[in-house]
Coordinates of C-alpha atoms in Angstrom, one line a residue:
X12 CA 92.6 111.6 105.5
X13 CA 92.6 110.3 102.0
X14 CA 91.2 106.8 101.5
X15 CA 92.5 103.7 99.7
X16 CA 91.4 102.8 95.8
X17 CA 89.7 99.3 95.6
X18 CA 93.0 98.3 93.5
X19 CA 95.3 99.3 96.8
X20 CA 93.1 98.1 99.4
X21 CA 92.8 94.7 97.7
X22 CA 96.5 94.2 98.0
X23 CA 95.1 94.6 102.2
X24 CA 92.5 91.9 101.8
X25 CA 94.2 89.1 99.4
X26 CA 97.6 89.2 102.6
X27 CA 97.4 86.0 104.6
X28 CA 99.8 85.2 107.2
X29 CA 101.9 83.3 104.8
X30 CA 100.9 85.4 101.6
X31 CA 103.0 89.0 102.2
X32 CA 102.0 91.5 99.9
X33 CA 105.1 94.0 99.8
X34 CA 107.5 94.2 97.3
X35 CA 111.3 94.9 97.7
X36 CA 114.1 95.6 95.6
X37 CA 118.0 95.2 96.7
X38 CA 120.3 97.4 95.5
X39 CA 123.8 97.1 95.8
X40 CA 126.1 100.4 96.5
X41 CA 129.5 101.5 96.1
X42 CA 130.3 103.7 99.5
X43 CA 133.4 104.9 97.7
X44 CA 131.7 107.7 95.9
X45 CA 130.1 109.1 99.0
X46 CA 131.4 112.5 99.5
X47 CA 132.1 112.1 103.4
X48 CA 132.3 108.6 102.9
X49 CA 130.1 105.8 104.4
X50 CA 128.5 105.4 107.1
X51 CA 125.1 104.2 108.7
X52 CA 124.1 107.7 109.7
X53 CA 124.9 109.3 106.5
X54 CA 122.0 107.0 104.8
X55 CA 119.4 107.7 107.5
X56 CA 119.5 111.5 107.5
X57 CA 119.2 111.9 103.8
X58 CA 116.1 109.3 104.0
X59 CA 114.8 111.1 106.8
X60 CA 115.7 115.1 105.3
X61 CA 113.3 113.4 102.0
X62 CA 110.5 112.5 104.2
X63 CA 108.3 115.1 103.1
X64 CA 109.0 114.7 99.4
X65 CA 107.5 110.4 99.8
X66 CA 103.8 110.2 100.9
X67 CA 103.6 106.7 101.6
X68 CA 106.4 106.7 104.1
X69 CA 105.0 108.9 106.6
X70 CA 101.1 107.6 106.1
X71 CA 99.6 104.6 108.2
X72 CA 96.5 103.1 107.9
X73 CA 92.8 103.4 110.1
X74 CA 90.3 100.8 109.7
X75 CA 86.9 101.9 109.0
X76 CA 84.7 100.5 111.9
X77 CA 82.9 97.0 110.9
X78 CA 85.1 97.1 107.8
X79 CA 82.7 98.8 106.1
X80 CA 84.6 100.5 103.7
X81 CA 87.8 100.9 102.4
X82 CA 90.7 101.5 105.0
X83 CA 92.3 105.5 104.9
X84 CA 95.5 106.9 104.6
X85 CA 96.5 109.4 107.8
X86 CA 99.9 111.4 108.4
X87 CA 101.1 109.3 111.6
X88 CA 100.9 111.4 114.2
X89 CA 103.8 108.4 115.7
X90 CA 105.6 108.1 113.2
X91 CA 109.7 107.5 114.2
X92 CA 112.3 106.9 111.8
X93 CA 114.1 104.5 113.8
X94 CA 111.4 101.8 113.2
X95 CA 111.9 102.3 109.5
X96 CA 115.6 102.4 108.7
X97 CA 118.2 99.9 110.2
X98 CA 121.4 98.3 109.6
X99 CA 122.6 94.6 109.4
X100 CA 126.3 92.9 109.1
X101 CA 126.3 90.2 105.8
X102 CA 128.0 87.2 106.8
X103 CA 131.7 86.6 105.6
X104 CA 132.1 86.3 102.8
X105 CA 129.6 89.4 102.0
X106 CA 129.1 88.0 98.3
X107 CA 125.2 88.0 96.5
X108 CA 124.6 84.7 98.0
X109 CA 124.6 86.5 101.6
X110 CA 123.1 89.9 100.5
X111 CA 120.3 87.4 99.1
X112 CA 119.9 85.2 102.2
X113 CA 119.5 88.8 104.3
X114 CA 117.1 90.1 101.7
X115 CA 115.2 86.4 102.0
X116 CA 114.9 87.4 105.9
X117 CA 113.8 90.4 105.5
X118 CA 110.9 89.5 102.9
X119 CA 109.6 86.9 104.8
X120 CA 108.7 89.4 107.5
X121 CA 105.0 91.0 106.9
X122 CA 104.7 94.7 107.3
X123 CA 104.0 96.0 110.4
X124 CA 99.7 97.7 109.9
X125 CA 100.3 100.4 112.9
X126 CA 102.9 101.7 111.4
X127 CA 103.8 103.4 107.6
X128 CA 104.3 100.1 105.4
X129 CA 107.5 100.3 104.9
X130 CA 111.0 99.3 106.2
X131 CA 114.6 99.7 104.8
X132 CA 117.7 97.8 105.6
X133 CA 121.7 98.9 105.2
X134 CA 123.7 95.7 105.1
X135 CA 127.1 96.7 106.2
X136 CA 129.9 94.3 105.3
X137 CA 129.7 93.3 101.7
X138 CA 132.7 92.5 99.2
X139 CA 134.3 95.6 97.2
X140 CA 133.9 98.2 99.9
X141 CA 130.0 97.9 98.7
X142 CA 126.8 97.9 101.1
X143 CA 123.1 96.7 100.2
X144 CA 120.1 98.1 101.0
X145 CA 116.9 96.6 100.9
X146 CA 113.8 98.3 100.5
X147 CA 110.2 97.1 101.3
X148 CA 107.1 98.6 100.7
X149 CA 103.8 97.1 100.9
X150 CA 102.1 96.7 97.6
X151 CA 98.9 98.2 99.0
X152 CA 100.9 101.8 99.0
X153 CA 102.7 101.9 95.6
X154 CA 103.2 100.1 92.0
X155 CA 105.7 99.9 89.8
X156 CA 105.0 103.6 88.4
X157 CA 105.0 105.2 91.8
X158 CA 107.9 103.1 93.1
X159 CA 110.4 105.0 90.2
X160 CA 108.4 108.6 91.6
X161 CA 109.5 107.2 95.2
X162 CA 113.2 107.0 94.0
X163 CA 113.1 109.9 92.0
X164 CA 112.8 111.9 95.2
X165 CA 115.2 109.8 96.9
X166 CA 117.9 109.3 94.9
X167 CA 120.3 112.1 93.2
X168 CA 122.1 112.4 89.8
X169 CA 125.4 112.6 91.3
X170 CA 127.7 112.1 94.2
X171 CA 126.8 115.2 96.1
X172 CA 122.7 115.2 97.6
X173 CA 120.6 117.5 96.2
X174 CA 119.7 120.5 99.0
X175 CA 116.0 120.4 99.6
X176 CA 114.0 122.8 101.6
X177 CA 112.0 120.3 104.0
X178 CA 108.6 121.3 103.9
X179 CA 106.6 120.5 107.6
X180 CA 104.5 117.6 107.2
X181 CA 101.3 118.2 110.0
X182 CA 100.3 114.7 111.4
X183 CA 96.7 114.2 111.8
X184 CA 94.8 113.2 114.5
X185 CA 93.3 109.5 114.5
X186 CA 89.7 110.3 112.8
X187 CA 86.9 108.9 115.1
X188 CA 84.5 106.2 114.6
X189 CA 81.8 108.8 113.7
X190 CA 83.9 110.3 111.6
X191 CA 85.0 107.6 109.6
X192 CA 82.0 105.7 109.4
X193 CA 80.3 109.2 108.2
X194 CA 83.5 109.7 105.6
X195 CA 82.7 105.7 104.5
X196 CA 78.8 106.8 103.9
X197 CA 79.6 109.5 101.5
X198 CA 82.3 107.6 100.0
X199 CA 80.2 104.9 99.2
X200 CA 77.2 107.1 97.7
X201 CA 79.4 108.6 95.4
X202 CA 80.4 105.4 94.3
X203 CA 76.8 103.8 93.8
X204 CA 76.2 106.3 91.0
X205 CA 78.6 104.8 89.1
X206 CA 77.6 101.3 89.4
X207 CA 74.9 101.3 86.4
X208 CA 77.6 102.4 83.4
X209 CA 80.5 100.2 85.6
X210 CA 78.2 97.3 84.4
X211 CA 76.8 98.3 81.4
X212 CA 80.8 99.4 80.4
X213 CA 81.6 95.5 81.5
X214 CA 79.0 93.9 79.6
X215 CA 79.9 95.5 76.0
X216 CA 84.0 94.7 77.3
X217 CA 83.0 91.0 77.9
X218 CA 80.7 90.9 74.4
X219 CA 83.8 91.9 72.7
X220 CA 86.3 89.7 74.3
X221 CA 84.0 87.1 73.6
X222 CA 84.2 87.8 70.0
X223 CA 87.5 87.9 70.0
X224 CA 87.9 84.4 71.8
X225 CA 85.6 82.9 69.2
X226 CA 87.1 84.3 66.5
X227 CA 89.7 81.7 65.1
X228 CA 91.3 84.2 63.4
X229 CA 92.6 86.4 66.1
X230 CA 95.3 85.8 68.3
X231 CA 94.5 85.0 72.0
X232 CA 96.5 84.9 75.4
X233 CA 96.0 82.7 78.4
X234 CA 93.1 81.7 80.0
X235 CA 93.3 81.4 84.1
X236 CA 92.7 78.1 85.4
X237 CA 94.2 76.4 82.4
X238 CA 97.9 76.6 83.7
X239 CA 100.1 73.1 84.4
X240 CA 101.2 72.0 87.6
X241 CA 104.5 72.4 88.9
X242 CA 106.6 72.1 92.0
X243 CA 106.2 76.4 93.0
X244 CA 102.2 75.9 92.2
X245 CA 100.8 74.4 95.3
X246 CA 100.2 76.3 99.0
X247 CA 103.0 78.4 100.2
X248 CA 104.7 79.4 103.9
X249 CA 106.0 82.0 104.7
X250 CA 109.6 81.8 104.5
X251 CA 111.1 83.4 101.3
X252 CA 114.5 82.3 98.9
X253 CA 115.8 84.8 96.9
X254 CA 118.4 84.5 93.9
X255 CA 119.7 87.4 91.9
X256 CA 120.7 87.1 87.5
X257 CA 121.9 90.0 85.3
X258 CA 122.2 90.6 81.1
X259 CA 123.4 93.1 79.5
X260 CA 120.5 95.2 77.9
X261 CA 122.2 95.9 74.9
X262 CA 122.1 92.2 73.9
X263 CA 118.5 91.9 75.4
X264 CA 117.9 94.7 72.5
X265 CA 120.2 92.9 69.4
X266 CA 118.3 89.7 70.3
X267 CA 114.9 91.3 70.3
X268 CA 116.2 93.6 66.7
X269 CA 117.5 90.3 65.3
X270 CA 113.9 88.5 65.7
X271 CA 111.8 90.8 65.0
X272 CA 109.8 91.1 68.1
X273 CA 110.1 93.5 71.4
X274 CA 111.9 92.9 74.3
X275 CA 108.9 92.0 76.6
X276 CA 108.8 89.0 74.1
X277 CA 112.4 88.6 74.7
X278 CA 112.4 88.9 78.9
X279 CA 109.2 86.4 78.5
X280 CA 111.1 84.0 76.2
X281 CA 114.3 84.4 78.6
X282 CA 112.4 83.3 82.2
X283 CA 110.6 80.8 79.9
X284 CA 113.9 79.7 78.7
X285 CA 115.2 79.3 82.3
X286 CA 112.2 77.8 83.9
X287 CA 112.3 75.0 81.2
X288 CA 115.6 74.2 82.2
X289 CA 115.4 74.3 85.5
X290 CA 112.2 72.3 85.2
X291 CA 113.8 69.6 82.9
X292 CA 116.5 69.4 86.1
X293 CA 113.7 68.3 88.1
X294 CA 112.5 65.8 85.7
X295 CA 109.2 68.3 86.7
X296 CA 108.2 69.9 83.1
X297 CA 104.9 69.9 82.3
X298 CA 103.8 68.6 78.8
X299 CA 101.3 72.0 78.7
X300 CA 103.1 75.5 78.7
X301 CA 103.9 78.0 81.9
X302 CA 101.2 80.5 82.3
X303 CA 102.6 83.8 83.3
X304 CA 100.3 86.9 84.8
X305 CA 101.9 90.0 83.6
X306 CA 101.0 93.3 85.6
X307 CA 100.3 95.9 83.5
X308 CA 100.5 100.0 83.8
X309 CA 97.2 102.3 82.8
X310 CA 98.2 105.4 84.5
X311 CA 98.0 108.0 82.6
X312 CA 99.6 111.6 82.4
X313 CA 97.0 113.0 84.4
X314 CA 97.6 110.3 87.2
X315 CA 101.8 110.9 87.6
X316 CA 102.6 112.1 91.0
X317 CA 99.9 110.2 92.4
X318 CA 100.5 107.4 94.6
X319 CA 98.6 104.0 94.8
X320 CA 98.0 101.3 92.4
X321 CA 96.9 101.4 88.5
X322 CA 97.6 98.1 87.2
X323 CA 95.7 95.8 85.0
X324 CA 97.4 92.2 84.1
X325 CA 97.2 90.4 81.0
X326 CA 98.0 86.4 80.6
X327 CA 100.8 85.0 78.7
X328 CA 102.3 81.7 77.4
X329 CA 106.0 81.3 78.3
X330 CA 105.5 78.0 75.2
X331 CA 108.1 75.8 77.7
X332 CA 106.3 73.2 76.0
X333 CA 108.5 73.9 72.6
X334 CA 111.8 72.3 72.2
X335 CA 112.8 74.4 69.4
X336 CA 113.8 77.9 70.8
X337 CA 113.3 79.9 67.3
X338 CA 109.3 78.3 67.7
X339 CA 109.3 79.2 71.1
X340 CA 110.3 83.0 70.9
X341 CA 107.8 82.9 67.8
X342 CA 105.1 81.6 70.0
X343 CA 105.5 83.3 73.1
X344 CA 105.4 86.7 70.7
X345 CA 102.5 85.5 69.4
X346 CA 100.6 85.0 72.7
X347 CA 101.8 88.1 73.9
X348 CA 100.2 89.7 71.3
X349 CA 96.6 87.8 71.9
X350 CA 97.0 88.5 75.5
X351 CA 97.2 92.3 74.5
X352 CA 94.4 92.1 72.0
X353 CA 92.6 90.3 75.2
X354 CA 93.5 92.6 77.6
X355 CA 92.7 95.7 75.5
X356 CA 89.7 93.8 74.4
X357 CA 88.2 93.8 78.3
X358 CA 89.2 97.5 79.3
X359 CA 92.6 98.6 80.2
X360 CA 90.6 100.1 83.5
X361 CA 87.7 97.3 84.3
X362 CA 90.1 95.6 86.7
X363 CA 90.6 99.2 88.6
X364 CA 87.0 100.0 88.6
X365 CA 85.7 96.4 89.6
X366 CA 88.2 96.6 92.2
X367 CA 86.7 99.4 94.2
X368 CA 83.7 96.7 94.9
X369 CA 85.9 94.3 97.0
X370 CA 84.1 94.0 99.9
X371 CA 87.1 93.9 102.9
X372 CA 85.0 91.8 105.5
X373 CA 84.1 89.1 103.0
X374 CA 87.3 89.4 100.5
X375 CA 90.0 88.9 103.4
X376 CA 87.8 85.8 105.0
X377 CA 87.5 84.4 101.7
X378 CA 91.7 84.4 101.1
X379 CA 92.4 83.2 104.5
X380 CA 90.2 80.5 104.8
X381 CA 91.9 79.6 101.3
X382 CA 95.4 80.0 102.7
X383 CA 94.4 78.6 106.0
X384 CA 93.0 74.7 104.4
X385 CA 95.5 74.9 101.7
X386 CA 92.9 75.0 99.0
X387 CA 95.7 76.3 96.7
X388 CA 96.8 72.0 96.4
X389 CA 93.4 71.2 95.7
X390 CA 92.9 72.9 92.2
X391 CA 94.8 73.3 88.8
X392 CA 96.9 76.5 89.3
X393 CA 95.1 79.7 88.3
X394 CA 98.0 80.9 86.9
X395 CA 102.1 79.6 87.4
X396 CA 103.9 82.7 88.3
X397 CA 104.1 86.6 87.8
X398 CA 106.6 88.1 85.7
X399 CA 107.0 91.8 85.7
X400 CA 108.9 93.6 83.4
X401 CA 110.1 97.5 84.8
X402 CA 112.1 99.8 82.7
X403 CA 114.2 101.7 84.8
X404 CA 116.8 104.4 84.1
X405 CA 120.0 104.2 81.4
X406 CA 121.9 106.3 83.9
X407 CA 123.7 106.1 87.9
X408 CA 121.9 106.9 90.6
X409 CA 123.1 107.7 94.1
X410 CA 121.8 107.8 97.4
X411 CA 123.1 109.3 99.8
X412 CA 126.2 109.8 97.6
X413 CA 126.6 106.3 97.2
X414 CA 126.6 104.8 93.5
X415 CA 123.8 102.1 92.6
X416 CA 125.8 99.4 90.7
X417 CA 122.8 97.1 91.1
X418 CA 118.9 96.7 91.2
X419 CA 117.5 93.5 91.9
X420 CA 113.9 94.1 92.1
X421 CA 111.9 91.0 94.0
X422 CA 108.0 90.5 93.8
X423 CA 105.0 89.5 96.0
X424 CA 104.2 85.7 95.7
X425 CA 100.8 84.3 96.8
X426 CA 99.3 80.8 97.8
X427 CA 99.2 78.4 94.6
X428 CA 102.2 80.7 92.7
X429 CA 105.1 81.0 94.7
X430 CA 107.1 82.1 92.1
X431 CA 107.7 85.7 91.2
X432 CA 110.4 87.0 88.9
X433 CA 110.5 90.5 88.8
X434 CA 113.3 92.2 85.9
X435 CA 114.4 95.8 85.9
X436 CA 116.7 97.4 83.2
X437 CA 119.2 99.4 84.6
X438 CA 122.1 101.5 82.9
X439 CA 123.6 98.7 81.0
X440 CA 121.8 95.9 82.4
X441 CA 119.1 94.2 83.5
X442 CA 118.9 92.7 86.8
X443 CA 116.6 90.1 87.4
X444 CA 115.2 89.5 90.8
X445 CA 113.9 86.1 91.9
X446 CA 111.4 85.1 94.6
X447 CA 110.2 82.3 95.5
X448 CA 108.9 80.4 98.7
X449 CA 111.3 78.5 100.6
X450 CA 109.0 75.2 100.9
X451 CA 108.6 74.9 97.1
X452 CA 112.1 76.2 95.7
X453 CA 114.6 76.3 98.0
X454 CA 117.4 76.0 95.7
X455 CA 116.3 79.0 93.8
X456 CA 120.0 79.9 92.9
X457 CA 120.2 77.0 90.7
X458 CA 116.7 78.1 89.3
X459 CA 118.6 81.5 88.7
X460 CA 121.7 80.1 87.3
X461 CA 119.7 78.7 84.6
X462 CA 119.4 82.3 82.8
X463 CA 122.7 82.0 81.6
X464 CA 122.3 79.3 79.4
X465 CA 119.0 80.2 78.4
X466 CA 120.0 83.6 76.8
X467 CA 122.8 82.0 75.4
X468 CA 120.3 80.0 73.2
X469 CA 118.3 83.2 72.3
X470 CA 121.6 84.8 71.8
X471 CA 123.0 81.7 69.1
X472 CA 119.2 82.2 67.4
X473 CA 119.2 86.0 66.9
X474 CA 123.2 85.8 65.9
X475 CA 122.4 82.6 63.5
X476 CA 119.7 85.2 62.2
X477 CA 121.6 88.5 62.5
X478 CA 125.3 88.0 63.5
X479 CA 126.7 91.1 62.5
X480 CA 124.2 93.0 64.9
X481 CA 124.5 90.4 67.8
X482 CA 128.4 90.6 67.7
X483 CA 128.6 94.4 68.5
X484 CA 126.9 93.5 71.9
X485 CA 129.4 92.7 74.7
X486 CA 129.7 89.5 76.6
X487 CA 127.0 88.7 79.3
X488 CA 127.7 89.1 82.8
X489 CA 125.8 86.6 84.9
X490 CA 126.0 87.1 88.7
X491 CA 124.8 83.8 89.8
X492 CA 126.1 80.2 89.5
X493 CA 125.3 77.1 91.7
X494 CA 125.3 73.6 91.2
X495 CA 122.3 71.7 89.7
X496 CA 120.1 68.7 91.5
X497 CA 118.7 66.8 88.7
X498 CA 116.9 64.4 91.2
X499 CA 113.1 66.0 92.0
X500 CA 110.2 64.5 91.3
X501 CA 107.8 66.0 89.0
X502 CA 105.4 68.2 91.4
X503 CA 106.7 67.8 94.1
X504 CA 108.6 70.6 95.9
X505 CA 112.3 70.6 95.3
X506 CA 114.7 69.1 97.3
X507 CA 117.7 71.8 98.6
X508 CA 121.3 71.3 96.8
X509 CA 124.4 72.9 98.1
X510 CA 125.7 75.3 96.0
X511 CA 129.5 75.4 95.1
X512 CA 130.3 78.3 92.7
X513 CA 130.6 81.9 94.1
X514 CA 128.8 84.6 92.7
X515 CA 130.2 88.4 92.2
X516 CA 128.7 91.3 91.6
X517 CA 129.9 93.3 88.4
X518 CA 129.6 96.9 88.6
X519 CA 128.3 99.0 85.6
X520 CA 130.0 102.5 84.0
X521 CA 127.6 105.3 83.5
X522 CA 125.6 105.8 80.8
X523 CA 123.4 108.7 78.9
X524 CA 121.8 110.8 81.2
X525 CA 118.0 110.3 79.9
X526 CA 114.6 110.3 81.7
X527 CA 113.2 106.9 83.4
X528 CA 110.3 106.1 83.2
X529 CA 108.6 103.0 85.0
X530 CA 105.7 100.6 84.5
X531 CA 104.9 97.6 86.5

């Protein structure tokens, strides 16, 4: 029995009916390199002879009676396979706009709480003798960090599986009210002693960032509750869109060189770029700039291996309010670098430790009466979406012997910002996953096929800058393409286009074998 961090459990208590916090990613294989080639079995034993290696798959949630503390983490003494890992048949023609819609589906589904929080999905009959698989965990059991240890033990370095020595996994018996009410006592008792130096830590953090934020002199980040409306900032549903981009990381890294500034600056500048555009479609941009929340990593060495959430977020200006792209890009580098000072300012950890006060009874009435009488329509957004930013590995992986040509990472999105763009570099790219709800964006393809353009503009800056260093980066390949609907109201949410131009996956030649590491 182990028992949920504040940080994991609040991922429980925000979840409303239409509010699904899990995140996914969809990968896209090639079955050719599989060494006995493919099939539906051959994917389900190797998840299931990893088991023991992946904690959260085989854990389930208890309740603590009364709510009175944080839920706990058990070994399922029912746990099956079989209500984990399934298969699907894409649609004709089995291109991204079909592995997207099944993704979509699958998102839009919450996560079953008598069960592990998990589910994955084969989808049998794409183009290119490929398959997809579609991966969901709830956010509650892993972050960005944890998610690259999950496919660390589940994915190989080559075509052949690794041979692991399965080590028996006990399940545990359901713990009894006594016991977990007893468990919850001591729990909490431990955690009262640090309440005095949790406040008197928070109160010299909030001194400082107040100095900061009155110091005209230093640079600041956003400020929640000061973000523009747009069409993706009002209440949500729970149906889910999904749209896929890639770049090519090497000119992600000549644009970043050529500027001057890092590539966080550049992804930020690039999902500004194509949220302005798309905006300016809609005749729905805001005179005030986009307000992203960026999740932020503070595990430390001590804390790798272990499972569960340590995240912090800082706020950032995407500047969509700048014409100019040059003074965007210098803006949005800018702000970054307030919202760090900001962040750092506050305490990487006061978010985490604040957390473990969220009181589950009173924190999950709270969000669903909020979800419930769509209070999210009735306020200026706290924020306008969530971009994360994951560095993933510059070499192939394979599961089950089956070569990853693509990663499409896609984000949780919650009432008053249903938009959540989630990037993840990966060999030589960087796949960019798009989510979004299906009542406020449903043409999020042409939302997606907006990338393009926009990273051709940072591209023409950084080469106008630097173009002997921009030139030795290949040509972009950019999966998407749909047709645009220039017709919405500002607002309002958009109105669905059909989409004419097919999208194709482009598959990716290995790379340097070097170590991954992951942050959300």
């Amino acid at each position: 029995m182990e028992r949920l961090s504040g940080m994991d459990a609040t991922f429980l208590y925000v979840e409303t009916p239409n509010g699904h916090m899990h995140v996914a990613m969809t990968g896209i294989y090639d079955v050719s390199t599989m060494p006995n080639g493919y099939s539906f079995e051959a994917f389900r034993s190797h998840i299931e002879s990893r088991l023991h290696l992946v904690p959260p798959f085989r854990r389930r949630l208890v309740e603590v009676p009364f709510q009175f503390h944080h839920p706990v983490w058990i070994e399922d003494p029912d746990f099956n396979l079989d209500h984990h890992v399934r298969s699907i048949k894409a649609p004709a023609p089995g291109g991204p706009r079909e592995l997207a819609r099944i993704a979509a589906q699958i998102a839009s589904v919450p996560l079953d709480r008598s069960r592990p929080l998990w589910e994955a999905w084969v989808i049998e009959g794409l183009q290119d003798n490929q398959v997809g698989f579609v991966a969901k965990v709830h956010h509650a059991a892993i972050d960005g960090a944890s998610g690259a240890e999950i496919m660390t033990a589940l994915y190989d370095l080559q075509p052949e599986p690794a041979k692991f020595e399965a080590t028996p996994v006990e399940p545990e018996n359901v713990p009894t009210p006594a016991e977990l009410l007893g468990h919850a006592a001591v729990s909490k008792a431990r955690r009262a002693t640090n309440a005095v130096p949790l406040f008197a830590r928070t109160l010299r953090s909030a001194t400082k960032l107040i100095g900061n934020i009155n110091d005209k002199e230093k640079l600041h980040g956003g400020v929640p509750l000061s973000a523009p409306a747009t069409p993706f900032n009002q209440a949500i549903g729970p149906k889910r869109t999904v749209a896929f981009a890639r770049v090519r990381l090497d000119e992600i890294k000549a644009v970043k060189d050529s500027l001057g500034v890092t590539v966080n600056d550049v992804v930020l500048a690039l999902v500004g770029g194509t949220l302005r555009k798309y905006l300016e479609l809609h005749d729905a941009l805001p005179d005030q700039p986009l307000l992203a929340v960026c999740p932020v990593s503070v595990r430390d060495e001590s804390e790798r291996g272990s499972n569960g959430n340590k995240v912090s977020a800082m706020f950032a200006h995407l500047c969509t309010d700048i014409d100019d792209v040059g003074e965007r890009v210098a803006a949005i580098s800018r702000s970054t670098a307030g919202a760090k000072e900001d962040h750092n300012a506050l305490g990487a950890r006061t978010l985490t430790d604040w957390a473990e006060w969220a009181a589950p009874r009173t924190f999950g009435l709270a969000m669903r009466t909020y979800s419930s009488m769509n209070l999210a329509n009735r306020h200026r957004p706290i924020h306008n979406l969530v971009i994360s930013n994951v560095p993933g590995p510059p070499f192939p992986l394979y599961l089950a012997g089956a070569e990853m040509v693509a990663a499409y990472p896609m984000g949780p999105i919650m009432d008053g910002a249903g938009l959540n763009v989630t990037v993840l570099s990966y060999r030589e790219h960087v796949d960019i996953g798009f989510m979004a709800s299906e009542e406020l964006v449903p043409d999020v393809w042409d939302m997606a096929a907006q990338v393009e353009p926009a990273f051709d503009e940072l591209k023409q800056l950084a080469g106008d800058k630097n173009p002997t260093l921009v030139k030795k980066a290949a040509p972009v390949t950019q999966i998407p393409a749909a047709t645009r609907n220039r017709t919405t109201k500002k607002a309002t949410a958009v109105k669905k286009a059909p989409a004419t131009k097919k999208a194709t996956a482009a598959k990716t030649s290995p790379a340097k074998k070097a170590k991954a590491t992951a942050a959300t």
